[in-house]
Short mmCIF file of C-alpha atoms and ligand atoms in Angstrom, two decimals:
data_model
loop_
_atom_site.label_atom_id
_atom_site.label_comp_id
_atom_site.label_asym_id
_atom_site.label_seq_id
_atom_site.Cartn_x
_atom_site.Cartn_y
_atom_site.Cartn_z
CA MET M 1 -8.01 -25.99 4.02
CA SER M 2 -4.35 -25.41 4.41
CA GLY M 3 -3.28 -24.47 7.58
CA ARG M 4 -2.57 -20.61 8.73
CA LEU M 5 -0.01 -18.96 7.41
CA GLU M 6 1.20 -15.71 8.54
CA VAL M 7 0.63 -12.52 6.67
CA THR M 8 3.85 -10.88 4.66
CA PRO M 9 4.36 -8.17 6.45
CA SER M 10 4.21 -4.47 5.16
CA GLN M 11 6.97 -2.33 4.22
CA THR M 12 7.35 1.66 3.09
CA VAL M 13 6.45 2.58 -0.27
CA GLY M 14 9.47 4.85 -0.37
CA PRO M 15 9.35 7.98 -2.43
CA PHE M 16 9.64 6.56 -6.34
CA PHE M 17 6.24 4.82 -6.16
CA SER M 18 4.97 7.08 -8.49
CA ILE M 19 6.49 4.98 -10.78
CA GLY M 20 3.97 2.39 -10.52
CA LEU M 21 0.62 3.19 -8.81
CA PRO M 22 -0.96 6.64 -9.83
CA TRP M 23 -2.58 6.52 -13.18
CA ASP M 24 -4.57 8.84 -14.57
CA GLY M 25 -8.08 7.64 -14.40
CA GLY M 26 -6.67 6.64 -10.54
CA PRO M 27 -8.13 9.70 -8.60
CA ILE M 28 -11.75 9.38 -9.72
CA ALA M 29 -13.79 6.84 -7.76
CA ALA M 30 -16.71 8.03 -9.51
CA ASP M 31 -18.01 10.72 -11.52
CA GLY M 32 -21.16 12.14 -13.69
CA PRO M 33 -23.75 15.23 -12.78
CA ASP M 34 -23.86 14.69 -8.48
CA ALA M 35 -19.67 13.92 -8.36
CA LEU M 36 -18.10 16.50 -6.14
CA THR M 37 -14.18 16.80 -5.37
CA ILE M 38 -12.57 16.02 -1.98
CA SER M 39 -9.39 17.32 -1.55
CA GLY M 40 -6.78 18.06 1.32
CA VAL M 41 -3.50 19.00 2.29
CA VAL M 42 -0.70 16.03 4.03
CA LEU M 43 0.79 18.04 6.51
CA ASP M 44 3.76 16.14 8.91
CA GLY M 45 4.21 16.15 12.64
CA GLU M 46 5.50 19.89 11.76
CA GLY M 47 3.07 21.37 9.75
CA ALA M 48 4.87 20.70 6.78
CA PRO M 49 3.20 19.42 3.22
CA ILE M 50 4.19 15.68 1.98
CA PRO M 51 5.02 16.13 -1.32
CA ASP M 52 5.02 12.09 -1.78
CA ALA M 53 1.82 10.69 -0.04
CA LEU M 54 -0.81 8.49 -1.53
CA VAL M 55 -4.62 8.81 -0.34
CA GLU M 56 -6.39 5.79 -1.19
CA SER M 57 -10.34 6.18 -1.09
CA TRP M 58 -12.89 3.01 -1.36
CA GLN M 59 -16.37 3.13 -0.91
CA THR M 60 -19.20 0.52 -1.05
CA ALA M 61 -21.50 2.97 -2.21
CA PRO M 62 -23.45 4.14 -4.24
CA ALA M 63 -24.32 0.54 -6.74
CA GLY M 64 -22.61 1.05 -9.88
CA ILE M 65 -19.46 2.87 -8.85
CA ARG M 66 -15.81 2.54 -9.00
CA GLY M 67 -15.38 3.35 -5.53
CA PHE M 68 -11.68 3.32 -5.33
CA ALA M 69 -9.95 6.56 -5.52
CA ARG M 70 -5.65 6.70 -6.34
CA ALA M 71 -4.74 10.29 -6.04
CA PRO M 72 -0.81 10.92 -5.08
CA THR M 73 0.12 14.49 -3.26
CA ASP M 74 1.60 17.41 -5.25
CA ASP M 75 4.57 19.59 -4.00
CA ALA M 76 2.39 21.25 -1.82
CA GLY M 77 1.47 18.19 -0.17
CA ARG M 78 -2.14 18.40 -1.96
CA TYR M 79 -4.50 16.09 -3.31
CA ALA M 80 -8.01 15.54 -4.63
CA ILE M 81 -10.60 12.90 -5.51
CA ARG M 82 -13.52 13.05 -7.51
CA THR M 83 -16.76 10.91 -6.39
CA VAL M 84 -19.93 10.73 -5.31
CA LYS M 85 -21.62 10.98 -1.86
CA PRO M 86 -21.87 7.82 -0.15
CA PRO M 87 -25.21 6.99 1.44
CA ALA M 88 -25.45 6.30 4.96
CA LEU M 89 -24.79 2.19 5.08
CA GLY M 90 -27.32 0.83 7.63
CA ALA M 91 -26.38 2.34 11.40
CA GLU M 92 -23.54 4.34 9.81
CA ALA M 93 -23.03 7.71 8.52
CA PRO M 94 -21.99 8.81 4.91
CA HIS M 95 -18.38 7.41 5.02
CA ILE M 96 -15.30 6.77 2.41
CA ASP M 97 -12.76 4.59 4.41
CA VAL M 98 -9.22 5.99 3.42
CA SER M 99 -5.47 4.12 3.11
CA LEU M 100 -2.26 7.03 3.39
CA PHE M 101 1.14 5.71 1.96
CA CYS M 102 3.99 7.55 2.26
CA ARG M 103 7.91 7.88 2.55
CA GLY M 104 8.58 7.23 6.34
CA LEU M 105 5.17 5.56 6.85
CA LEU M 106 6.38 1.57 7.17
CA HIS M 107 2.49 0.82 7.21
CA ARG M 108 -0.37 2.56 5.78
CA VAL M 109 -2.57 4.23 8.31
CA VAL M 110 -6.51 4.55 8.24
CA THR M 111 -8.87 6.82 8.63
CA ARG M 112 -12.01 8.22 7.26
CA ILE M 113 -13.77 10.62 5.62
CA TYR M 114 -17.31 11.98 7.25
CA PHE M 115 -19.52 14.61 6.33
CA ALA M 116 -19.61 17.60 8.20
CA ASP M 117 -23.07 18.76 6.50
CA GLU M 118 -24.83 14.85 8.12
CA GLN M 119 -24.51 16.03 11.85
CA ALA M 120 -27.63 13.76 12.83
CA ALA M 121 -26.47 10.65 11.18
CA ASN M 122 -23.20 11.41 12.56
CA ALA M 123 -24.20 11.66 15.61
CA ALA M 124 -25.42 8.33 15.34
CA ASP M 125 -22.33 6.14 14.12
CA PRO M 126 -21.16 3.87 16.02
CA THR M 127 -17.35 4.05 14.59
CA LEU M 128 -17.53 7.76 15.86
CA ALA M 129 -18.70 6.97 19.14
CA ARG M 130 -15.82 5.18 19.78
CA VAL M 131 -13.69 8.14 18.24
CA PRO M 132 -12.91 10.86 21.93
CA GLY M 133 -15.42 13.39 21.82
CA ASP M 134 -12.60 15.99 20.92
CA ARG M 135 -10.36 14.76 18.22
CA ARG M 136 -13.71 13.26 16.46
CA GLU M 137 -13.49 17.12 14.14
CA THR M 138 -10.04 15.20 12.53
CA LEU M 139 -12.61 13.20 10.64
CA LEU M 140 -15.49 15.38 9.40
CA ALA M 141 -14.85 16.84 5.58
CA ALA M 142 -15.93 20.47 5.58
CA PRO M 143 -18.23 21.77 2.83
CA THR M 144 -16.33 23.54 -0.03
CA ASP M 145 -18.18 25.35 -3.56
CA ASP M 146 -16.64 22.22 -5.25
CA GLY M 147 -17.27 19.59 -2.26
CA TYR M 148 -15.25 19.38 0.60
CA ARG M 149 -11.83 19.93 1.96
CA PHE M 150 -10.37 16.66 4.25
CA ASP M 151 -6.97 17.48 5.21
CA ILE M 152 -4.98 14.86 7.43
CA HIS M 153 -2.20 15.08 9.70
CA LEU M 154 -0.46 12.44 10.40
CA GLN M 155 1.44 14.12 13.85
CA GLY M 156 0.84 16.93 15.70
CA ASP M 157 -2.23 18.58 17.73
CA ASP M 158 -4.55 18.14 14.94
CA GLU M 159 -3.50 14.93 14.46
CA THR M 160 -6.29 13.23 12.00
CA VAL M 161 -7.10 10.05 14.46
CA PHE M 162 -6.39 6.35 12.74
CA PHE M 163 -8.25 3.53 13.08
CA ALA M 164 -7.04 -0.37 13.32
CA VAL M 165 -8.81 -2.23 10.81
CA MET Y 1 -22.22 -14.16 12.32
CA HIS Y 2 -20.74 -12.16 9.82
CA GLU Y 3 -16.58 -13.05 8.36
CA GLY Y 4 -14.25 -10.54 9.08
CA PHE Y 5 -10.49 -10.19 8.45
CA ARG Y 6 -8.33 -11.70 11.43
CA ARG Y 7 -6.53 -8.75 12.48
CA ASP Y 8 -2.96 -9.52 12.64
CA ALA Y 9 -1.23 -10.06 15.34
CA PRO Y 10 1.54 -7.44 17.66
CA GLY Y 11 4.63 -7.14 15.70
CA VAL Y 12 3.62 -8.78 12.64
CA HIS Y 13 3.97 -5.65 10.87
CA PRO Y 14 6.90 -2.42 11.37
CA ALA Y 15 6.02 0.27 14.49
CA LEU Y 16 5.19 3.33 12.56
CA ASP Y 17 7.86 5.16 15.08
CA ASP Y 18 11.35 3.42 14.17
CA ALA Y 19 14.06 4.71 15.39
CA GLY Y 20 16.24 4.09 13.09
CA TYR Y 21 14.30 4.98 9.90
CA LYS Y 22 14.35 8.90 10.07
CA SER Y 23 11.45 9.53 7.93
CA THR Y 24 9.26 8.36 10.17
CA ARG Y 25 10.15 10.90 13.44
CA LEU Y 26 7.28 13.40 11.82
CA ARG Y 27 5.01 11.06 10.03
CA HIS Y 28 3.68 8.72 12.47
CA PRO Y 29 0.66 9.27 14.47
CA ARG Y 30 1.22 9.55 18.20
CA GLN Y 31 -1.56 9.03 19.26
CA PRO Y 32 -3.11 5.22 19.41
CA LEU Y 33 -4.96 3.68 16.58
CA VAL Y 34 -9.19 3.22 17.44
CA TYR Y 35 -10.46 -0.38 16.97
CA LEU Y 36 -12.50 0.34 13.85
CA PRO Y 37 -15.28 -2.60 13.24
CA GLN Y 38 -15.02 -4.31 10.37
CA SER Y 39 -18.19 -3.59 8.40
CA VAL Y 40 -19.41 -3.61 4.81
CA THR Y 41 -17.02 -1.16 3.52
CA GLU Y 42 -13.54 -2.40 4.71
CA LEU Y 43 -15.31 -5.85 4.07
CA SER Y 44 -15.18 -5.63 0.34
CA GLY Y 45 -12.78 -3.20 -2.25
CA PRO Y 46 -12.50 -2.83 -6.03
CA GLN Y 47 -11.50 -4.64 -9.10
CA LEU Y 48 -9.43 -2.91 -10.38
CA GLY Y 49 -7.63 -5.59 -12.78
CA PRO Y 50 -9.41 -5.49 -16.04
CA GLU Y 51 -9.06 -1.23 -15.81
CA ARG Y 52 -4.83 -1.42 -14.63
CA VAL Y 53 -3.86 -4.36 -16.95
CA THR Y 54 -4.50 -3.48 -20.46
CA GLY Y 55 -1.68 -4.79 -22.63
CA ALA Y 56 -0.46 -7.53 -22.99
CA LEU Y 57 3.35 -6.72 -21.85
CA ASP Y 58 2.08 -4.86 -18.74
CA HIS Y 59 3.59 -8.03 -16.86
CA ASP Y 60 6.95 -8.27 -18.95
CA LEU Y 61 9.23 -4.99 -17.78
CA THR Y 62 11.80 -6.37 -20.52
CA ARG Y 63 9.83 -5.71 -22.95
CA GLN Y 64 8.21 -2.20 -22.45
CA HIS Y 65 10.70 -0.44 -25.06
CA ALA Y 66 12.10 -0.75 -28.69
CA GLY Y 67 15.08 -2.38 -26.80
CA GLU Y 68 16.15 -4.48 -23.89
CA PRO Y 69 17.43 -3.04 -20.47
CA LEU Y 70 20.70 -3.64 -19.54
CA GLY Y 71 20.56 -6.01 -16.23
CA GLU Y 72 20.28 -9.68 -15.07
CA ARG Y 73 17.03 -10.89 -16.59
CA ILE Y 74 14.93 -12.50 -14.50
CA VAL Y 75 11.52 -14.34 -13.56
CA VAL Y 76 9.58 -12.77 -10.47
CA SER Y 77 6.05 -15.23 -9.91
CA GLY Y 78 4.30 -16.72 -7.02
CA ARG Y 79 0.96 -16.67 -5.05
CA VAL Y 80 -0.91 -14.90 -3.71
CA LEU Y 81 -2.59 -16.58 -0.76
CA ASP Y 82 -4.92 -15.37 2.21
CA GLY Y 83 -3.66 -16.21 5.87
CA ASP Y 84 -5.98 -19.84 5.23
CA GLY Y 85 -3.57 -20.94 2.25
CA ARG Y 86 -6.59 -19.75 0.09
CA PRO Y 87 -5.83 -18.40 -3.02
CA ILE Y 88 -6.72 -14.78 -4.07
CA ARG Y 89 -7.53 -15.64 -7.93
CA ASP Y 90 -7.88 -12.17 -10.19
CA THR Y 91 -6.53 -9.77 -7.84
CA LEU Y 92 -4.27 -6.91 -8.98
CA VAL Y 93 -0.78 -7.08 -8.38
CA GLU Y 94 1.16 -4.04 -9.08
CA ILE Y 95 5.77 -3.46 -8.66
CA TRP Y 96 8.15 -0.88 -9.20
CA GLN Y 97 11.94 -0.93 -8.76
CA ALA Y 98 15.35 0.47 -9.64
CA ASN Y 99 16.64 -0.42 -12.84
CA ALA Y 100 20.17 -2.31 -12.85
CA ALA Y 101 22.08 0.48 -12.02
CA GLY Y 102 19.74 0.39 -8.69
CA ARG Y 103 18.23 4.07 -10.77
CA TYR Y 104 14.49 5.03 -10.10
CA LEU Y 105 12.66 6.47 -13.51
CA HIS Y 106 11.65 9.61 -10.97
CA LYS Y 107 12.73 12.89 -10.53
CA GLY Y 108 13.38 12.91 -7.41
CA ASP Y 109 16.08 9.99 -7.68
CA GLN Y 110 19.65 12.09 -7.38
CA HIS Y 111 21.96 8.42 -7.54
CA PRO Y 112 24.84 9.12 -10.03
CA ALA Y 113 23.51 6.11 -11.69
CA PRO Y 114 22.58 5.78 -15.24
CA LEU Y 115 19.28 5.81 -16.52
CA ASP Y 116 18.20 3.08 -18.93
CA PRO Y 117 16.27 4.02 -22.02
CA ASN Y 118 14.86 0.61 -22.58
CA PHE Y 119 13.70 0.71 -19.05
CA SER Y 120 10.84 2.09 -16.90
CA GLY Y 121 10.29 -0.30 -14.24
CA ALA Y 122 6.74 -0.71 -13.31
CA GLY Y 123 4.75 -3.66 -13.77
CA ARG Y 124 0.80 -5.01 -13.31
CA CYS Y 125 -0.77 -8.61 -13.72
CA VAL Y 126 -3.66 -10.31 -12.37
CA THR Y 127 -3.76 -13.05 -10.40
CA ASP Y 128 -5.22 -16.32 -12.14
CA ALA Y 129 -7.64 -18.50 -10.70
CA ASN Y 130 -4.62 -20.25 -8.70
CA GLY Y 131 -3.23 -16.91 -7.50
CA ARG Y 132 -0.84 -17.66 -9.38
CA TYR Y 133 0.77 -14.06 -10.59
CA GLU Y 134 4.60 -13.82 -12.80
CA PHE Y 135 6.50 -10.70 -13.81
CA ILE Y 136 9.32 -11.11 -16.50
CA THR Y 137 12.05 -8.33 -15.03
CA ILE Y 138 15.54 -7.07 -14.44
CA LYS Y 139 17.63 -7.10 -10.87
CA PRO Y 140 17.39 -4.12 -9.53
CA GLY Y 141 20.82 -2.64 -8.77
CA ALA Y 142 21.10 -1.80 -4.79
CA TYR Y 143 21.64 1.82 -4.52
CA PRO Y 144 22.21 4.75 -1.37
CA TRP Y 145 19.86 6.75 0.81
CA GLY Y 146 20.24 9.62 3.10
CA ASN Y 147 19.21 7.74 6.07
CA HIS Y 148 22.54 7.75 7.58
CA HIS Y 149 26.82 7.52 6.70
CA ASN Y 150 26.54 4.97 3.64
CA ALA Y 151 23.64 3.72 3.48
CA TRP Y 152 22.27 0.93 1.05
CA ARG Y 153 19.00 -0.46 0.49
CA PRO Y 154 19.39 -4.36 -0.46
CA GLN Y 155 18.47 -5.39 -3.65
CA HIS Y 156 14.12 -5.21 -3.22
CA ILE Y 157 11.37 -4.98 -5.97
CA HIS Y 158 8.33 -3.11 -4.06
CA PHE Y 159 4.94 -4.79 -4.00
CA SER Y 160 0.96 -3.86 -3.80
CA LEU Y 161 -1.97 -6.16 -3.12
CA LEU Y 162 -5.73 -4.41 -3.11
CA GLY Y 163 -6.16 -8.24 -1.84
CA GLN Y 164 -10.36 -9.20 -2.21
CA ALA Y 165 -11.66 -5.87 0.49
CA PHE Y 166 -10.23 -2.78 1.82
CA ALA Y 167 -9.00 -4.88 5.25
CA GLN Y 168 -6.28 -6.74 3.01
CA ARG Y 169 -4.70 -3.87 1.58
CA LEU Y 170 -1.43 -4.42 1.60
CA VAL Y 171 1.79 -2.13 0.06
CA THR Y 172 5.52 -4.36 1.01
CA GLN Y 173 8.67 -5.19 -0.38
CA MET Y 174 10.32 -8.15 -2.06
CA TYR Y 175 14.19 -9.07 -1.23
CA PHE Y 176 16.12 -11.47 -3.14
CA PRO Y 177 18.00 -13.97 -0.61
CA GLY Y 178 21.75 -13.28 0.74
CA ASP Y 179 21.52 -10.28 0.70
CA PRO Y 180 24.83 -8.49 2.21
CA LEU Y 181 23.25 -5.36 3.40
CA PHE Y 182 20.17 -7.33 4.99
CA ALA Y 183 22.33 -6.04 8.33
CA PHE Y 184 22.77 -2.60 7.91
CA ASP Y 185 19.31 -1.84 6.40
CA PRO Y 186 16.41 -0.18 8.77
CA ILE Y 187 13.80 -0.50 6.35
CA TYR Y 188 14.07 -4.71 6.29
CA ASN Y 189 15.15 -4.17 9.67
CA SER Y 190 11.93 -2.37 10.70
CA VAL Y 191 10.25 -5.88 11.14
CA ARG Y 192 11.57 -6.98 14.73
CA ASP Y 193 11.22 -11.06 13.70
CA PRO Y 194 13.25 -12.70 11.74
CA GLU Y 195 10.69 -15.28 10.27
CA GLY Y 196 8.27 -12.11 9.38
CA ARG Y 197 11.80 -10.86 7.97
CA ALA Y 198 12.23 -13.70 6.19
CA ARG Y 199 8.69 -13.76 4.68
CA MET Y 200 9.53 -10.56 2.41
CA VAL Y 201 12.70 -12.39 0.95
CA SER Y 202 12.25 -14.68 -2.35
CA SER Y 203 13.55 -18.03 -2.54
CA PHE Y 204 15.48 -18.78 -5.66
CA ASP Y 205 13.74 -21.09 -8.20
CA LEU Y 206 15.43 -23.80 -9.93
CA GLU Y 207 12.26 -25.52 -11.07
CA ARG Y 208 11.26 -21.92 -13.15
CA THR Y 209 14.70 -21.49 -14.32
CA VAL Y 210 14.78 -20.62 -17.96
CA PRO Y 211 17.24 -22.29 -19.63
CA ASP Y 212 20.24 -20.10 -21.77
CA TRP Y 213 17.72 -17.02 -20.62
CA ALA Y 214 16.56 -16.09 -16.65
CA LEU Y 215 16.63 -17.75 -13.39
CA ALA Y 216 13.62 -17.56 -11.33
CA TYR Y 217 12.87 -16.23 -7.94
CA ASP Y 218 9.89 -17.56 -6.33
CA PHE Y 219 8.23 -15.03 -3.99
CA ASP Y 220 4.47 -15.67 -2.42
CA ILE Y 221 2.76 -13.17 -0.74
CA VAL Y 222 -0.12 -13.92 2.05
CA LEU Y 223 -2.67 -11.66 2.75
CA ARG Y 224 -5.16 -11.71 5.86
CA GLY Y 225 -7.33 -14.82 6.70
CA ARG Y 226 -10.72 -14.68 7.23
CA GLU Y 227 -12.60 -15.34 10.95
CA SER Y 228 -16.24 -16.06 11.49
CA THR Y 229 -17.24 -14.77 15.29
CA PRO Y 230 -20.96 -13.89 16.40
CA ILE Y 231 -19.74 -10.32 17.14
CA GLU Y 232 -16.46 -9.38 15.82
CA GLU Y 233 -14.25 -9.70 20.07
CA GLU Y 234 -13.06 -6.32 20.80
CA ARG Y 235 -8.79 -6.81 21.34
FE1 LIG P 301 12.57 1.38 -3.97
#
């Protein structure tokens, strides 16, 4: 094996990533009768919507789906992805990993979508247990008519919990 | 025993709060990051290559329109490696860039430089068995931005890499050797370590330069390596 190499540093996606990253099927991690929509807004430290953010989601289950979605925010800071709810994975409650990119972020931030209606599984989840109790709610997607709502606050009183992965 | 990805050393990547880059002010988290043990979700990732690379010319930004774009034709190639020097094969590489005049094909780009009807500025390819990728494009122009008075970005190409797992995801920018704007660019200098900055700069590649046709630049990208630990230790 070769020697150890240092990683290439991260840089911002900048304001013009929509030239290269989003595509028509991007926001659909899974479709079909069980599919639901997870949507929300991405907000800055003054509560202003971020119209040039990119939300990427990844889930490894259930088997047979792409599991990856890539959705840019619109002019109102809204994003939406289509997927199916993942099952619990061992001791881990159902969750979806999220990377968020935007102009002004020099490195992605990582968060996790958990589901507010999975109280028992969430209570036993080892990652949620690491999160201060008064901030756990920022990771819980709330049920809506067609799926779940998950807002992302980059900064401020309701700042979303972000993870070091 | 489980095999995770080695966590990046402090200072390898830019700090999210960067006084020189104004847009970070309201867009960086102020709370400390919470340590996330790498579990099955972080240790796996999507294989998007077959879905994203659909055309024979996705990697050739000079042949995506009826005519050729204006500018200096270049070949940009290199390897995608992990931190242990192992090639990462079959992984999607996506790029986007300004045209030769420094203008992006984007409604938000107000730089009064001409668009080029023969240049969209996006490319995609998948690495081969040796982790190699190659793009043919034109050298992007420098462009002004509103960060501070007389602010100009050094010439660069944006790169997006998925690697083999969520834990390896990286978005970066490739620069060109010897750019006089390096000293003045807060984004380039957000990487504090000079050796780290050097890893974002391509090198002129005489060997791959095609006589009578195009200069070549070499740019290797290194994603995290793996480590085996009985139980992942907390920093
Ligand atoms: Fe750029």
